[in-house]
C-alpha positions as a printed NumPy array, in Angstrom:
array([[ 71.098,  48.608,  82.391],
       [ 67.185,  47.741,  83.525],
       [ 64.706,  48.491,  85.767],
       [ 65.878,  46.615,  88.343],
       [ 69.273,  48.672,  88.137],
       [ 67.427,  51.516,  88.312],
       [ 65.976,  51.609,  91.216],
       [ 67.402,  51.375,  94.591],
       [ 66.32 ,  48.114,  96.407],
       [ 63.822,  49.572,  98.959],
       [ 61.811,  50.881,  95.758],
       [ 62.239,  47.374,  94.131],
       [ 61.074,  45.583,  97.883],
       [ 58.45 ,  48.071,  97.518],
       [ 56.736,  47.212,  94.378],
       [ 57.066,  43.627,  95.47 ],
       [ 55.379,  43.807,  98.611],
       [ 52.351,  46.253,  97.677],
       [ 51.974,  43.974,  94.492],
       [ 48.382,  42.367,  94.813],
       [ 48.607,  38.492,  95.28 ],
       [ 46.711,  36.44 ,  92.433],
       [ 43.144,  36.453,  93.092],
       [ 40.439,  33.536,  92.602],
       [ 37.163,  35.951,  92.39 ],
       [ 37.626,  35.599,  88.634],
       [ 37.105,  32.138,  88.768],
       [ 34.499,  32.335,  91.383],
       [ 32.602,  34.469,  88.898],
       [ 32.532,  32.163,  86.264],
       [ 31.595,  29.521,  88.89 ],
       [ 28.408,  31.603,  89.892],
       [ 27.673,  32.3  ,  85.969],
       [ 27.979,  28.872,  85.104],
       [ 26.075,  27.703,  87.994],
       [ 23.035,  30.141,  87.675],
       [ 22.204,  29.271,  83.259],
       [ 22.611,  25.917,  85.067],
       [ 20.004,  26.813,  87.366],
       [ 17.611,  28.692,  84.148],
       [ 17.926,  25.719,  82.4  ],
       [ 16.211,  23.239,  85.013],
       [ 13.256,  22.351,  86.218],
       [ 11.61 ,  24.899,  88.908],
       [ 11.694,  22.357,  91.546],
       [ 15.118,  21.322,  91.602],
       [ 17.167,  22.483,  94.531],
       [ 20.4  ,  20.647,  93.761],
       [ 22.448,  23.533,  92.663],
       [ 21.158,  26.015,  94.921],
       [ 23.709,  25.596,  98.088],
       [ 26.635,  25.337,  95.221],
       [ 25.833,  28.841,  94.434],
       [ 24.65 ,  29.973,  98.01 ],
       [ 28.667,  28.468,  98.407],
       [ 30.629,  30.162,  96.135],
       [ 27.992,  33.644,  96.676],
       [ 29.765,  33.395, 100.348],
       [ 33.384,  33.691,  99.065],
       [ 33.071,  36.011,  96.658],
       [ 32.297,  38.155,  99.364],
       [ 34.613,  36.925, 102.448],
       [ 37.444,  37.619, 100.155],
       [ 38.479,  40.886, 100.783],
       [ 37.828,  43.58 ,  98.422],
       [ 40.894,  46.106,  97.326],
       [ 38.87 ,  48.865,  95.698],
       [ 36.147,  50.427,  96.298],
       [ 35.387,  49.408,  92.964],
       [ 36.35 ,  45.92 ,  93.647],
       [ 33.667,  45.6  ,  95.986],
       [ 31.291,  47.427,  93.521],
       [ 32.06 ,  44.562,  91.332],
       [ 31.317,  41.943,  93.39 ],
       [ 28.248,  42.98 ,  94.422],
       [ 27.307,  43.732,  90.58 ],
       [ 28.129,  40.161,  90.184],
       [ 25.508,  39.189,  92.88 ],
       [ 23.119,  41.753,  92.209],
       [ 23.336,  42.372,  88.221],
       [ 20.303,  45.581,  88.722],
       [ 23.073,  47.7  ,  90.309],
       [ 24.729,  48.353,  87.734],
       [ 21.674,  51.238,  86.577],
       [ 23.22 ,  53.239,  89.666],
       [ 26.629,  53.734,  87.675],
       [ 24.857,  55.528,  85.224],
       [ 24.997,  58.627,  87.638],
       [ 27.085,  61.087,  86.532],
       [ 28.938,  61.482,  90.454],
       [ 29.815,  57.751,  89.813],
       [ 31.715,  58.043,  85.988],
       [ 35.104,  56.963,  87.466],
       [ 33.9  ,  54.018,  89.265],
       [ 31.967,  53.406,  86.543],
       [ 35.264,  53.096,  84.724],
       [ 37.573,  51.537,  87.115],
       [ 35.52 ,  48.698,  87.55 ],
       [ 35.353,  48.848,  83.041],
       [ 38.492,  48.613,  83.276],
       [ 39.1  ,  45.875,  85.299],
       [ 36.483,  43.734,  83.386],
       [ 37.472,  44.403,  80.228],
       [ 34.124,  45.7  ,  79.068],
       [ 31.025,  47.436,  79.039],
       [ 29.165,  47.439,  82.845]])
């Protein structure tokens, strides 16, 4: 027996429908980090990386978040200083969820 034979068809369909589609958010985060590091290494008057960075940030914000943790994680990618907000005791559960999603500390 396998998992499919132990469940009724409706349960199997529910699982397939509820599955989250693949997301490009991780790729966008990495691209943003790369551009930020490249900007830090370029002279201050070189604005060639600003427009691509703004496009990536718009794409990150345009994608509909699936959870509160997902939404907050996106904001953290754009404004890392918000991480200190997660030190509040009443946000411990949210912090744990974000850290589980990113596989490390905020």
